[in-house]
Short mmCIF file of C-alpha atoms and ligand atoms in Angstrom, two decimals:
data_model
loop_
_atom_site.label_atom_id
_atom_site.label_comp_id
_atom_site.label_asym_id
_atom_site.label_seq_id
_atom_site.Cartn_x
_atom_site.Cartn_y
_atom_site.Cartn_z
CA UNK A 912 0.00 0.00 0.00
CA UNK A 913 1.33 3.69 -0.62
CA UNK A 914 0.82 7.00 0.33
CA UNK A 915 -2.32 7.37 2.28
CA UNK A 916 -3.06 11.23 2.15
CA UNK A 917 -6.62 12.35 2.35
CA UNK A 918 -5.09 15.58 4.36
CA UNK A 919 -3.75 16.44 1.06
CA UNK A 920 -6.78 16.08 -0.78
CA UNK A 921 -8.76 18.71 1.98
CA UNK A 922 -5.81 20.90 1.79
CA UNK A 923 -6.17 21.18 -2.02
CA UNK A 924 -10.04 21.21 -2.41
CA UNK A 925 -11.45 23.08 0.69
CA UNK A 926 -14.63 23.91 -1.02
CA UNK A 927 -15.65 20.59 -1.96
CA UNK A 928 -18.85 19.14 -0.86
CA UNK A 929 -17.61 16.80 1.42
CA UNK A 930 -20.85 16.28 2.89
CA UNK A 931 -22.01 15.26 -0.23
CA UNK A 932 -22.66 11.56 -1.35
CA UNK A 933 -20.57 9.73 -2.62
CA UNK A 934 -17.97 9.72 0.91
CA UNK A 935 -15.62 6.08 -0.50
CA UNK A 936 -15.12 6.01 -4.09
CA UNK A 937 -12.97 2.97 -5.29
CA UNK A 938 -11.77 2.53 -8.63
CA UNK A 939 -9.91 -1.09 -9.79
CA UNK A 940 -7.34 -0.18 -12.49
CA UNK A 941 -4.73 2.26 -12.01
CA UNK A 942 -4.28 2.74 -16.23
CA UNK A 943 -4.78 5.46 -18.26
CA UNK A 944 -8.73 5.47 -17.73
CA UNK A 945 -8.50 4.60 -13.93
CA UNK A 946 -5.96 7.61 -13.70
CA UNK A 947 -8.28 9.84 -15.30
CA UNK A 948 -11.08 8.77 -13.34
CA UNK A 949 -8.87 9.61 -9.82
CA UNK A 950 -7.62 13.27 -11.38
CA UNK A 951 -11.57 14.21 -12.15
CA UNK A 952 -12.81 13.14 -9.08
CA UNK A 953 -10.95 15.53 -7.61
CA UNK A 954 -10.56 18.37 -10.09
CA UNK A 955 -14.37 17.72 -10.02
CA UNK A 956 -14.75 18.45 -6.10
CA UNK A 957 -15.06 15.22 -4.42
CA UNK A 958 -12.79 15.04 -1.15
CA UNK A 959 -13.57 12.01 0.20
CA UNK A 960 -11.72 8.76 0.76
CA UNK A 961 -10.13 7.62 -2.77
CA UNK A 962 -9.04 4.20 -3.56
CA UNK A 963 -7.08 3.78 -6.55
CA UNK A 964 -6.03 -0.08 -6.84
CA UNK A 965 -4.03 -1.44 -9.67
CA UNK A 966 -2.33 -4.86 -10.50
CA UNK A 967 1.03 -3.10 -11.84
CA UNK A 968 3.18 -1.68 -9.69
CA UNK A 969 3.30 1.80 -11.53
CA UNK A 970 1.32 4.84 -11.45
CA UNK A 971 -0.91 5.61 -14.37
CA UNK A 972 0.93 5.34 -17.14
CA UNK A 973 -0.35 5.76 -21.03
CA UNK A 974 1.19 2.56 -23.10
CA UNK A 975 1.43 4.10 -26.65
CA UNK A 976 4.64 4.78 -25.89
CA UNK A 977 5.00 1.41 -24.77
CA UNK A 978 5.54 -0.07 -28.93
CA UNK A 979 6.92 2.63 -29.65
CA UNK A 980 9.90 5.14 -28.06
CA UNK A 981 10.20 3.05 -24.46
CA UNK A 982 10.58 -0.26 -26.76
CA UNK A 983 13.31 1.01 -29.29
CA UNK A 984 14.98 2.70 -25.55
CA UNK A 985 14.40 6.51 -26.84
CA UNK A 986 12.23 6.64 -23.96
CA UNK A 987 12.43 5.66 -20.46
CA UNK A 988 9.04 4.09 -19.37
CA UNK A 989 8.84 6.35 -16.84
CA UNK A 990 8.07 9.25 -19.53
CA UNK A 991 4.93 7.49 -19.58
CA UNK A 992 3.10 8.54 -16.48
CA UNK A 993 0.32 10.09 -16.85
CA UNK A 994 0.77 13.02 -14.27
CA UNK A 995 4.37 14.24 -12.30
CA UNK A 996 4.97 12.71 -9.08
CA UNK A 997 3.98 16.02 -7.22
CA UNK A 998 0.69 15.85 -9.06
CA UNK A 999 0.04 12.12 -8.09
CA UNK A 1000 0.93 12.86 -4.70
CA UNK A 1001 -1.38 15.99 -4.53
CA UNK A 1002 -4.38 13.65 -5.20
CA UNK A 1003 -4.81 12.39 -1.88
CA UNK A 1004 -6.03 8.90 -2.40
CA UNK A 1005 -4.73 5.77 -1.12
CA UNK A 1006 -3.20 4.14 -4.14
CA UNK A 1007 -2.68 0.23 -3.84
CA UNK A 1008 -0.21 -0.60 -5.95
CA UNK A 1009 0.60 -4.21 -6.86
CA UNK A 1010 -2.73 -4.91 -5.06
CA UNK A 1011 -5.57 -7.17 -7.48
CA UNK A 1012 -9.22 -7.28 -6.55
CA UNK A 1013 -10.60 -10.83 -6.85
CA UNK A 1014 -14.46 -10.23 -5.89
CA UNK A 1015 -16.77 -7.23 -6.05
CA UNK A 1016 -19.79 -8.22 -2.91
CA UNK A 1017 -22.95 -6.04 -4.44
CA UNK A 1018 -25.12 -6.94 -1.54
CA UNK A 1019 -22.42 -5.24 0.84
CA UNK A 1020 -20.82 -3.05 -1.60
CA UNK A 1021 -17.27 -4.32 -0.86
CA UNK A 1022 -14.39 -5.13 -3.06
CA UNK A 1023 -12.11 -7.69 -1.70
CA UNK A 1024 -8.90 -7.80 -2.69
CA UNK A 1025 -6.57 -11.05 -3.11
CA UNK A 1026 -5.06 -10.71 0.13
CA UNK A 1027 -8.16 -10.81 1.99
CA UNK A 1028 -8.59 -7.23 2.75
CA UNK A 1029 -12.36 -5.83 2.41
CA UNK A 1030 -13.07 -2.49 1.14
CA UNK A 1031 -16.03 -0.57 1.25
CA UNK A 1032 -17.15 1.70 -1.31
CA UNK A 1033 -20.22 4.26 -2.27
CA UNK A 1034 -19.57 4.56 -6.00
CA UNK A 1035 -16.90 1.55 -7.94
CA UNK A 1036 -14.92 2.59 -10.99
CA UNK A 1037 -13.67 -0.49 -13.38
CA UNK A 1038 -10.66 0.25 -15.39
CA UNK A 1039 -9.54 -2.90 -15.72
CA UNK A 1040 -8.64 -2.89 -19.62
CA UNK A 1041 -7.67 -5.68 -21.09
CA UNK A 1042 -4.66 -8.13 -21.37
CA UNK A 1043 -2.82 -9.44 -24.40
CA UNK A 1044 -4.77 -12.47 -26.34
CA UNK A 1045 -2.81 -15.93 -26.05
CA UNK A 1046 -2.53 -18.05 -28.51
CA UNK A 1047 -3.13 -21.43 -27.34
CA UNK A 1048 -1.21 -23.83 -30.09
CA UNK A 1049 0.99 -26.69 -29.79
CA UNK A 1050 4.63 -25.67 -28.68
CA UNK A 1051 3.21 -22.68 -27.04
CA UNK A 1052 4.60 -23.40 -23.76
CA UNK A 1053 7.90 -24.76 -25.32
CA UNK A 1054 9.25 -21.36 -25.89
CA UNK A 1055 8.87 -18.01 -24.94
CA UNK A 1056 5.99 -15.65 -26.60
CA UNK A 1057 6.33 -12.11 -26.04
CA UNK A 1058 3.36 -9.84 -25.89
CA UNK A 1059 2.64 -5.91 -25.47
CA UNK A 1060 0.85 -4.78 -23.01
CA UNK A 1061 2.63 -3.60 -20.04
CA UNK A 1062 6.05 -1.97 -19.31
CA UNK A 1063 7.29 -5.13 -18.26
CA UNK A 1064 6.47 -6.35 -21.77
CA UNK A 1065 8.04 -3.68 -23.56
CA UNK A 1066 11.36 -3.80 -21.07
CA UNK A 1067 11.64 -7.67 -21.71
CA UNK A 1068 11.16 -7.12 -25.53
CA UNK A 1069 13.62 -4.00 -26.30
CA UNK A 1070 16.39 -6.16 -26.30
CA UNK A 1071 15.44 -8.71 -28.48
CA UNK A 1072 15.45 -5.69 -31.58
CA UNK A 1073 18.44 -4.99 -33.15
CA UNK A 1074 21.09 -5.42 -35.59
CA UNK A 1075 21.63 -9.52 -36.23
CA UNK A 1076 18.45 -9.94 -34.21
CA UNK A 1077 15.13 -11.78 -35.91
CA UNK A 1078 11.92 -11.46 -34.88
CA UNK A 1079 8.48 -12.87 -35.81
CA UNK A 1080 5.22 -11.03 -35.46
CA UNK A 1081 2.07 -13.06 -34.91
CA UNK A 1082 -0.96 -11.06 -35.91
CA UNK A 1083 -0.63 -7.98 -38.75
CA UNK A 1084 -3.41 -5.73 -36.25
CA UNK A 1085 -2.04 -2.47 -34.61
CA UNK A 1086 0.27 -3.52 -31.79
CA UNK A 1087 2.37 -5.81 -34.11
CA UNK A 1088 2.93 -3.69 -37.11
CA UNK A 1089 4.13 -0.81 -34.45
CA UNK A 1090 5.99 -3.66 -32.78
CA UNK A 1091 7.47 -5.01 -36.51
CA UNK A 1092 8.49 -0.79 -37.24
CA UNK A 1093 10.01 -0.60 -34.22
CA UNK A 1094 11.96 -3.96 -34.63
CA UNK A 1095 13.00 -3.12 -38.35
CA UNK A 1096 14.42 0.49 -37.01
CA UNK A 1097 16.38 -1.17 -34.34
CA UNK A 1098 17.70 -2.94 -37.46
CA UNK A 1099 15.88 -6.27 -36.85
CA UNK A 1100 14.94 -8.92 -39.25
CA UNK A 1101 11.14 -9.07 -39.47
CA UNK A 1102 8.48 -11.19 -40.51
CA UNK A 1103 4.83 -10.55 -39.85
CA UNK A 1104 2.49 -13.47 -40.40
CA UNK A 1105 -1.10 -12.63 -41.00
CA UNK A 1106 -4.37 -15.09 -41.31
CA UNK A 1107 -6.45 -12.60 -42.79
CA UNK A 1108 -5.56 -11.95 -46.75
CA UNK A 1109 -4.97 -8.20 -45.67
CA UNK A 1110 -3.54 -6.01 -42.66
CA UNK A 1111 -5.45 -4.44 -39.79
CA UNK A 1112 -8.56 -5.96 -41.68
CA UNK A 1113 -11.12 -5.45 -39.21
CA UNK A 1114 -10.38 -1.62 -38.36
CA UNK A 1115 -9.40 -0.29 -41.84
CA UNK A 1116 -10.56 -0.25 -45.28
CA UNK A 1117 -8.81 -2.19 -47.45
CA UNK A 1118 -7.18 0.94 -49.24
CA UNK A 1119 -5.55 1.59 -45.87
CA UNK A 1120 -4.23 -1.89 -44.98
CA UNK A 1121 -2.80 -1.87 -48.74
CA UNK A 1122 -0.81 1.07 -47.89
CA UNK A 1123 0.21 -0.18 -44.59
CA UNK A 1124 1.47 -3.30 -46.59
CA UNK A 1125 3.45 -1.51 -49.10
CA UNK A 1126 5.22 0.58 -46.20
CA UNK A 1127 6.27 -2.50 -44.55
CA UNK A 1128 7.69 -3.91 -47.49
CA UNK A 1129 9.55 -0.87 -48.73
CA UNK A 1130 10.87 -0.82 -45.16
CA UNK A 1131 12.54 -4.72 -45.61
CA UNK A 1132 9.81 -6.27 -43.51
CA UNK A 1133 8.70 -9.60 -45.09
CA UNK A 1134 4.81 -9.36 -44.12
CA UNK A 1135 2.88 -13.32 -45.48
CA UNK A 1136 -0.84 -12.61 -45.36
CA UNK A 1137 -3.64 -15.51 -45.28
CA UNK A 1138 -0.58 -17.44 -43.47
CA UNK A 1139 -1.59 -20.02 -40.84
CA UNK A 1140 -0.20 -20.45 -37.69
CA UNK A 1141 0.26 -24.31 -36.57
CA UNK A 1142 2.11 -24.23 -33.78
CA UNK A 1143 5.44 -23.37 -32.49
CA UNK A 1144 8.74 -25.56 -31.85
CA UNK A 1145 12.42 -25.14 -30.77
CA UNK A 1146 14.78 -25.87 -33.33
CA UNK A 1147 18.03 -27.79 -32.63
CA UNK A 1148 20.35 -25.01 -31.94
CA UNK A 1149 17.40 -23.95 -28.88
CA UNK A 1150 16.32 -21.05 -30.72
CA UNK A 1151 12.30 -20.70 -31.12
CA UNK A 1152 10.77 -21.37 -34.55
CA UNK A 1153 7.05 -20.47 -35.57
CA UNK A 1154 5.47 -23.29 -37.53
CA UNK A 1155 3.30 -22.48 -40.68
CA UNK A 1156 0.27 -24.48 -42.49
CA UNK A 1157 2.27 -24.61 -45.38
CA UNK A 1158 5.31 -26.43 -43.78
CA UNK A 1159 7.69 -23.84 -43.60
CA UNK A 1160 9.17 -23.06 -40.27
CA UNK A 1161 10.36 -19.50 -39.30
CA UNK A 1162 13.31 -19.65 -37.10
CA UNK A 1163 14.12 -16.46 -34.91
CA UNK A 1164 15.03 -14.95 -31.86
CA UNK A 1165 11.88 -13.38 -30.70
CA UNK A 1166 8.43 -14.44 -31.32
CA UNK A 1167 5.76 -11.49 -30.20
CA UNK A 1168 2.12 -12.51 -30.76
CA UNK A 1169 0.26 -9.31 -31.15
CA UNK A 1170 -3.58 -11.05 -31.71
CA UNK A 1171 -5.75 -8.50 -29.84
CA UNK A 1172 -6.69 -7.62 -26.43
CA UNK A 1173 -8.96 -9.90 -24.37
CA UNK A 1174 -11.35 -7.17 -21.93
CA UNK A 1175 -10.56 -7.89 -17.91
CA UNK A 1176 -14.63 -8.09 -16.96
CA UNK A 1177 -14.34 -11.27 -14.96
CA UNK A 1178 -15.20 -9.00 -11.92
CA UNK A 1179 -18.14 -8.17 -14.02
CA UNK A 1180 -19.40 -10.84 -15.02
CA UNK A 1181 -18.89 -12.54 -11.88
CA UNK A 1182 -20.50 -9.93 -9.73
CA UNK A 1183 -23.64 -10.32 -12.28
CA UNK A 1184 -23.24 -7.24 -14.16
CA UNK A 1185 -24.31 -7.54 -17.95
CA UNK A 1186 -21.43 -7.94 -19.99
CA UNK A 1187 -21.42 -8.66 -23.77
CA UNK A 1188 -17.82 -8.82 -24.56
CA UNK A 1189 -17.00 -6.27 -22.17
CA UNK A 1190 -18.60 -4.37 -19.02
CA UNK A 1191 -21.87 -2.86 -20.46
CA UNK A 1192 -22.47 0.91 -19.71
CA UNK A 1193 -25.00 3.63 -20.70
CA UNK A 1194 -24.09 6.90 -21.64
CA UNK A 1195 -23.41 8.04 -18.76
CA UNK A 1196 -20.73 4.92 -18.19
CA UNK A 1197 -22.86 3.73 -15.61
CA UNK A 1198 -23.38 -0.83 -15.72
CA UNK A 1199 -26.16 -2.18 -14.94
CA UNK A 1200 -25.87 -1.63 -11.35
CA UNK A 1201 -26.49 2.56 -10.94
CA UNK A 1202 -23.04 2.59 -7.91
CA UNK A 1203 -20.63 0.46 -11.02
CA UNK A 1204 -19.24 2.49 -13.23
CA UNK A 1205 -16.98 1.30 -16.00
CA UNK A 1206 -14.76 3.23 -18.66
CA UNK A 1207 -11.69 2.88 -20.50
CA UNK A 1208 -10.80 -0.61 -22.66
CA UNK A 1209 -13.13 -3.28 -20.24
CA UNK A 1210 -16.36 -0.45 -20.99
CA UNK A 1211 -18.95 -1.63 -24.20
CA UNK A 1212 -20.84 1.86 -24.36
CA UNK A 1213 -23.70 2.98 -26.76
CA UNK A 1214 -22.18 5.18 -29.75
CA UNK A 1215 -24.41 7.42 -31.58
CA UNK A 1216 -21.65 7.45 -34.07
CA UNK A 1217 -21.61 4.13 -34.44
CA UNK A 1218 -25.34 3.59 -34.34
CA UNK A 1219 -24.85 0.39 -31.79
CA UNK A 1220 -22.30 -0.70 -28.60
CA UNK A 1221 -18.67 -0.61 -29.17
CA UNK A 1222 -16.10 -1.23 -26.98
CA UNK A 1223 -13.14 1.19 -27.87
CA UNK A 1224 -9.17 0.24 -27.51
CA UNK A 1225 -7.90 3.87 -27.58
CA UNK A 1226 -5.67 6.64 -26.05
CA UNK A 1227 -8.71 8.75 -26.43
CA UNK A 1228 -11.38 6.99 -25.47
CA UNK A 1229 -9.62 5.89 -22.11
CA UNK A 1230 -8.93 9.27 -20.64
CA UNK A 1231 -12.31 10.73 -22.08
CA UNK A 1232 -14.11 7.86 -20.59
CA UNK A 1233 -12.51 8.02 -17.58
CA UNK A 1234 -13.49 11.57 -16.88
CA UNK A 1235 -16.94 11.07 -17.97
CA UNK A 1236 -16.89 8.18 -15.54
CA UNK A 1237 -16.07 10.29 -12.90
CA UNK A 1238 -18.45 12.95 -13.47
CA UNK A 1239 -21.12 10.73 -13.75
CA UNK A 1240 -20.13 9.02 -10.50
CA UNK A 1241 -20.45 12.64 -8.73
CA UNK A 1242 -23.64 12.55 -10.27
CA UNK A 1243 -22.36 15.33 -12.96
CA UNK A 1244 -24.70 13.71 -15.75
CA UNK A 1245 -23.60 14.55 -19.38
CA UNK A 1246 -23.46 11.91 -22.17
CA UNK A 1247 -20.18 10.95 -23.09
CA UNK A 1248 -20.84 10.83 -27.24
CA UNK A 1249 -17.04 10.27 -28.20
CA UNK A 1250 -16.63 10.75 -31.96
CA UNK A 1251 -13.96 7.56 -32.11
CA UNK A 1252 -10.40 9.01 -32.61
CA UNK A 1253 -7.43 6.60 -33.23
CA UNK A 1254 -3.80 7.13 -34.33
CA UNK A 1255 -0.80 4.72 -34.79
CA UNK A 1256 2.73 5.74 -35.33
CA UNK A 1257 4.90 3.48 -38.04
CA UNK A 1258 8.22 4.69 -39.61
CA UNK A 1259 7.69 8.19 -38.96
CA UNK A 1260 3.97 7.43 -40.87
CA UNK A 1261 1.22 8.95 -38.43
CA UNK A 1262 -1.94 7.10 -39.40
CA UNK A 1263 -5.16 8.66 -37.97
CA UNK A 1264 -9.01 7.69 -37.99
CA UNK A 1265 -11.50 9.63 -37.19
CA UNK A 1266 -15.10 7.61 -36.95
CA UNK A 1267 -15.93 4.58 -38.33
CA UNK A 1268 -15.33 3.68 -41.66
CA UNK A 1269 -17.73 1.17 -43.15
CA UNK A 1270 -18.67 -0.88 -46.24
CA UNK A 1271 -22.09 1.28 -46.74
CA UNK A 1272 -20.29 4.69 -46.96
CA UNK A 1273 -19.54 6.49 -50.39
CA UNK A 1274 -15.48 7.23 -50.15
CA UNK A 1275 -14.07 10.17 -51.54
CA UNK A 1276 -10.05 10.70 -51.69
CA UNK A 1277 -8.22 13.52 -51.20
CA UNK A 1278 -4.49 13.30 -52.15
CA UNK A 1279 -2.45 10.91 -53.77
CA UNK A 1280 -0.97 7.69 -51.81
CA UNK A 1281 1.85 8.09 -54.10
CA UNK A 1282 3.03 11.37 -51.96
CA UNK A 1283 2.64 9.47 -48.72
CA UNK A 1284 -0.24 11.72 -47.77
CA UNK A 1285 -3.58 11.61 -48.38
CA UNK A 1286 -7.16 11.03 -46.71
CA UNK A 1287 -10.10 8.84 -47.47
CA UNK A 1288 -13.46 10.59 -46.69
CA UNK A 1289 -16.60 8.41 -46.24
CA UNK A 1290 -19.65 9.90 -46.63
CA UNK A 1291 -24.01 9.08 -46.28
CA UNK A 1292 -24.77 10.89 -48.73
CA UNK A 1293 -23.72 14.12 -48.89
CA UNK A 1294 -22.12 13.98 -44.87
CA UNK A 1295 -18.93 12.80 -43.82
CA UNK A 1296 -19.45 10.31 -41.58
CA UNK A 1297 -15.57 8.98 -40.93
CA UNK A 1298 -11.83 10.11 -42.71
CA UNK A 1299 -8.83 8.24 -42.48
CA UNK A 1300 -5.77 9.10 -43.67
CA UNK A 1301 -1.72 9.01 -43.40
CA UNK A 1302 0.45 11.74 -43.02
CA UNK A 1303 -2.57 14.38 -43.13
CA UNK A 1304 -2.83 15.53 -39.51
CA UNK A 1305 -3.90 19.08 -40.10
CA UNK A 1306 -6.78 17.39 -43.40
CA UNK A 1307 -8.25 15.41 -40.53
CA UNK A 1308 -8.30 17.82 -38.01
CA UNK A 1309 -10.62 19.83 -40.53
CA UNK A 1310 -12.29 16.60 -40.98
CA UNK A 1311 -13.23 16.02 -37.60
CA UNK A 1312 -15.25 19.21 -37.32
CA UNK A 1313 -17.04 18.04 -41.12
CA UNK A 1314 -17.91 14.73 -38.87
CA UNK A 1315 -18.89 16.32 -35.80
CA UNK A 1316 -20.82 19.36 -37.77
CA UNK A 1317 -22.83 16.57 -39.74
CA UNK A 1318 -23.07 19.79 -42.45
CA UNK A 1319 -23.57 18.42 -46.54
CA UNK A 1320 -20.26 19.22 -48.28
CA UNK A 1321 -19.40 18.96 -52.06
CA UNK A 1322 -17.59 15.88 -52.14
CA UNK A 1323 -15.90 17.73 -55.59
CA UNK A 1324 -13.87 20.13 -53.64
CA UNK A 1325 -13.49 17.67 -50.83
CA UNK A 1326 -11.75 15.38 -53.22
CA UNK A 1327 -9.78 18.86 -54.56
CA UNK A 1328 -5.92 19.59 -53.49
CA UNK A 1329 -6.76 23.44 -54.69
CA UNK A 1330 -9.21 23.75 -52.41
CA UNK A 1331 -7.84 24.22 -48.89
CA UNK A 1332 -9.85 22.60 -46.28
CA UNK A 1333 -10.25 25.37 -44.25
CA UNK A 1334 -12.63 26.30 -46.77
CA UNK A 1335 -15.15 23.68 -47.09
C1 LIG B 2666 1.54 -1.15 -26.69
C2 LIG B 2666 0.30 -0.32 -26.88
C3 LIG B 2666 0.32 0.76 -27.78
C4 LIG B 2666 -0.82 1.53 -27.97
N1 LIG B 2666 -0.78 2.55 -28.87
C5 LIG B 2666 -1.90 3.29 -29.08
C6 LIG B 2666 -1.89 4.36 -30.03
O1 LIG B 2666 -0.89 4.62 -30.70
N2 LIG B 2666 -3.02 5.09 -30.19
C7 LIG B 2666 -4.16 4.85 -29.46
O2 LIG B 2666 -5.17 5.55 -29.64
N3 LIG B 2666 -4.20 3.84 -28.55
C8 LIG B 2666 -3.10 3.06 -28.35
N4 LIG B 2666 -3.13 2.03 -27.44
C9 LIG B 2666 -4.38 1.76 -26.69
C10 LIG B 2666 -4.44 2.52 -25.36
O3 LIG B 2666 -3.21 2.58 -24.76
C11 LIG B 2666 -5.44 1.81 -24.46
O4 LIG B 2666 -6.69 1.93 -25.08
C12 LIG B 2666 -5.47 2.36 -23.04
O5 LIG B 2666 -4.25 2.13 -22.39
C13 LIG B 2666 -6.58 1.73 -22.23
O6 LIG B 2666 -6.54 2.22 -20.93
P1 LIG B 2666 -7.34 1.52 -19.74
O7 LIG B 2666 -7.09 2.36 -18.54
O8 LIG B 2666 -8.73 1.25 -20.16
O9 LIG B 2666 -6.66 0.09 -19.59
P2 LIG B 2666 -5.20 -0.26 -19.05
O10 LIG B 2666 -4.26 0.82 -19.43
O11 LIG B 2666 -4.93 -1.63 -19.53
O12 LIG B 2666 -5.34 -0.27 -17.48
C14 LIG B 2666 -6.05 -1.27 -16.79
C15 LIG B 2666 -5.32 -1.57 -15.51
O13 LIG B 2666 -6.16 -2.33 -14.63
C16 LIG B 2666 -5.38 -3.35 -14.04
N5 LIG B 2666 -6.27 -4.40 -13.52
C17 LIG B 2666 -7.04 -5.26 -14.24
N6 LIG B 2666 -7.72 -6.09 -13.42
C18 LIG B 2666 -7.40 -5.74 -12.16
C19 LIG B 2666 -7.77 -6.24 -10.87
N7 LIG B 2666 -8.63 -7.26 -10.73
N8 LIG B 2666 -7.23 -5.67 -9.77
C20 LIG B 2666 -6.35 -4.64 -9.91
N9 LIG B 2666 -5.96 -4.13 -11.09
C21 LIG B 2666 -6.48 -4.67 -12.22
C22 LIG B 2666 -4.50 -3.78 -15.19
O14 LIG B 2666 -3.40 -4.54 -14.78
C23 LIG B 2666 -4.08 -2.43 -15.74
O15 LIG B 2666 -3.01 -1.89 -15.04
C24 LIG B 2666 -2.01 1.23 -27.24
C25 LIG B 2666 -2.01 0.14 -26.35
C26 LIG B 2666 -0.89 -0.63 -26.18
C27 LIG B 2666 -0.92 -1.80 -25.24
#
């Protein structure tokens, strides 16, 4: 246990409404959204006991830096934390670190934690995330499978990459193309083996995960789509070897399975809280019992954007979430509407979405992939409804307001370089 403080937290917020309901508010996760959630409650006014707990032994951190800088060593991890210190510190909550909840008790409103200790709460916070998918194939316990989720993860990894080194990507999503970049600019050999016939396939159109492709490739990284994974083995000279459905066998020195993230809502679930592939919230990130809240990578929330539940994996969507969360648990009710936002960082290429893309959508270009730059508008009829693009951080910024104005545009000088678009 650290740093029990709640004298800090009066000291710093004399004028909250202490006499207020909620007085214990616990949140499980100390990640990104959980992090957010603790900052709010205060900035927000609540000076009552705080219980941050979180399985890691660091203080909120954000993890895109995680595939990225900390995991080629341009970064320590501790460049990661989401507030200084000082700033932690000034919170004033009692933040249990290395500490896991194993039950939530509804009837007595209680979380217990693995070491037997009971605590009570008004309002619960999950921010529990997710963890790193497994891949449960022959030979997987025979050698060692890296994934990327935590520091740890990344620390354990970094120094695998580099010059004479191979490495062997399981799963062509987000985390292991930023993982194969990274492993190709330490000057890695890379392979990335893909089932799907294309990359990123459920999150991009296929435009996108063409482009993605051909920037790999230029870069030296051999990327085999619609390739099967059978197993894995350790070759004579004890180094591990990933076995394909055709036969071949890809010998390395690192093997980093980057398959997706699996949400943590056994607490959920367990407590009887609906879950459907995640904790389900309303707008308002509340579950179905009104004193759970849930935000951040474990929350399924309705998206008028969408038009149904999504969960969202995002920088974004975990610290907005995780203030919304803790407005909501102050009983500060606004509807958190997030237009999704995602961005992923590969060889100095700065892919960003804005919305979601779909089949139905008419798509409209701006740009040329040729110059490394260009953006994909899709539109209902004459409204953008979702852009993605590379290299065109200032387009999409423009395009986010389009999205979020839900205004007709001419899809003619949308699709026109001449026409800044400032002006549309
Ligand atoms: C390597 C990597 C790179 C990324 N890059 C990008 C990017 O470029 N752009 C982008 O938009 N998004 C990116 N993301 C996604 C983004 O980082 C996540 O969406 C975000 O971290 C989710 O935050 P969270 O607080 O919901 O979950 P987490 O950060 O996972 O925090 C959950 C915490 O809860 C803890 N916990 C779980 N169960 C318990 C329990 N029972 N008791 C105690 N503690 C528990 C977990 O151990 C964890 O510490 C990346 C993610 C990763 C892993």
């Amino acid at each position: 246990m650290t740093a029990v403080r709640p004298e800090v937290a009066a000291a710093a917020y004399p004028n909250a409404g202490a006499d207020t309901a909620p007085r214990t508010i616990v949140i499980i996760g100390a990640g990104q959204a959980g992090g957010w959630a603790a900052q709010t409650l205060r900035s927000e006014g609540f000076a009552g006991r705080l219980v941050l707990i979180g399985d890691e032994m660091h203080p909120p951190h954000e993890r895109p830096p995680l595939s990225k800088a900390v995991l080629s060593g341009a970064a320590l991890p501790e460049t990661a934390r989401l507030m200084k210190s000082e700033a932690f510190e000034a919170l004033g909550l009692e933040w249990r670190a290395g500490a896991q909840v194993r039950r939530i008790d509804r009837t007595v409103k209680e979380v217990l934690l693995t070491d037997g200790e009971a605590l009570a709460y008004d309002k619960l916070i999950l921010c529990t995330g997710g963890r790193a998918r497994r891949l449960a194939l022959p030979g997987a316990d025979q050698v060692p499978l890296h994934t990327l989720r935590t520091i740890e993860d990344a620390l354990a990894l970094a120094p695998l990459l580099g010059p004479g080194r191979s490495v062997v990507v399981v799963g062509g999503g987000w985390i292991g193309l930023e993982v194969a970049a990274t492993a190709r600019q330490q000057g890695a050999e890379v392979v990335v083996v893909e089932t799907q016939s294309r990359l990123c396939e459920r999150t991009v159109p296929a435009e996108i995960s063409e482009h993605l492709l051909a920037l790999h490739r230029a870069q030296g990284t051999r990327v085999l789509l619609g390739a099967g994974v059978l197993g894995f083995a350790q070759a004579a000279d004890g180094r591990p070897e990933v076995l394909l459905a055709d036969g071949v066998a890809l010998r390395c020195d690192a093997i980093v399975i980057g398959i997706g993230l699996v949400p943590n809502d056994e607490l959920a679930r367990e407590a009887g809280l609906e879950c459907e592939g995640g904790v389900v919230v309303d707008a308002q990130c509340r579950t179905s019992d009104p004193d759970i809240l849930a935000a951040g990578d474990v929350a399924v929330a309705p998206n008028p954007w969408a038009g149904r539940r999504l969960r969202l994996e995002s920088w974004q969507n975990a610290q907005e979430q995780g203030i919304a969360a803790a407005r909501s648990a102050l009983g500060h009710m606004v509807d958190y509407q997030p237009l999704p936002w995602f961005w992923s960082d590969q060889y100095g290429m700065n892919l960003q979405i804005y919305g979601i893309p779909t089949a139905a959508h008419r798509v409209v270009r701006r740009g040329d992939a040729a110059d490394g730059s260009f953006v994909l508008f899709y539109l209902a009829g004459d409204v953008v409804q979702a852009a993605i693009g590379p290299n065109a951080a200032r387009d999409l910024r423009f395009a986010r307001r389009l999205i979020e104005q839900r205004k007709p545009v001419d899809a003619e000088r949308l699709a026109d370089m001449g026409t800044p678009m400032s002006k549309i």
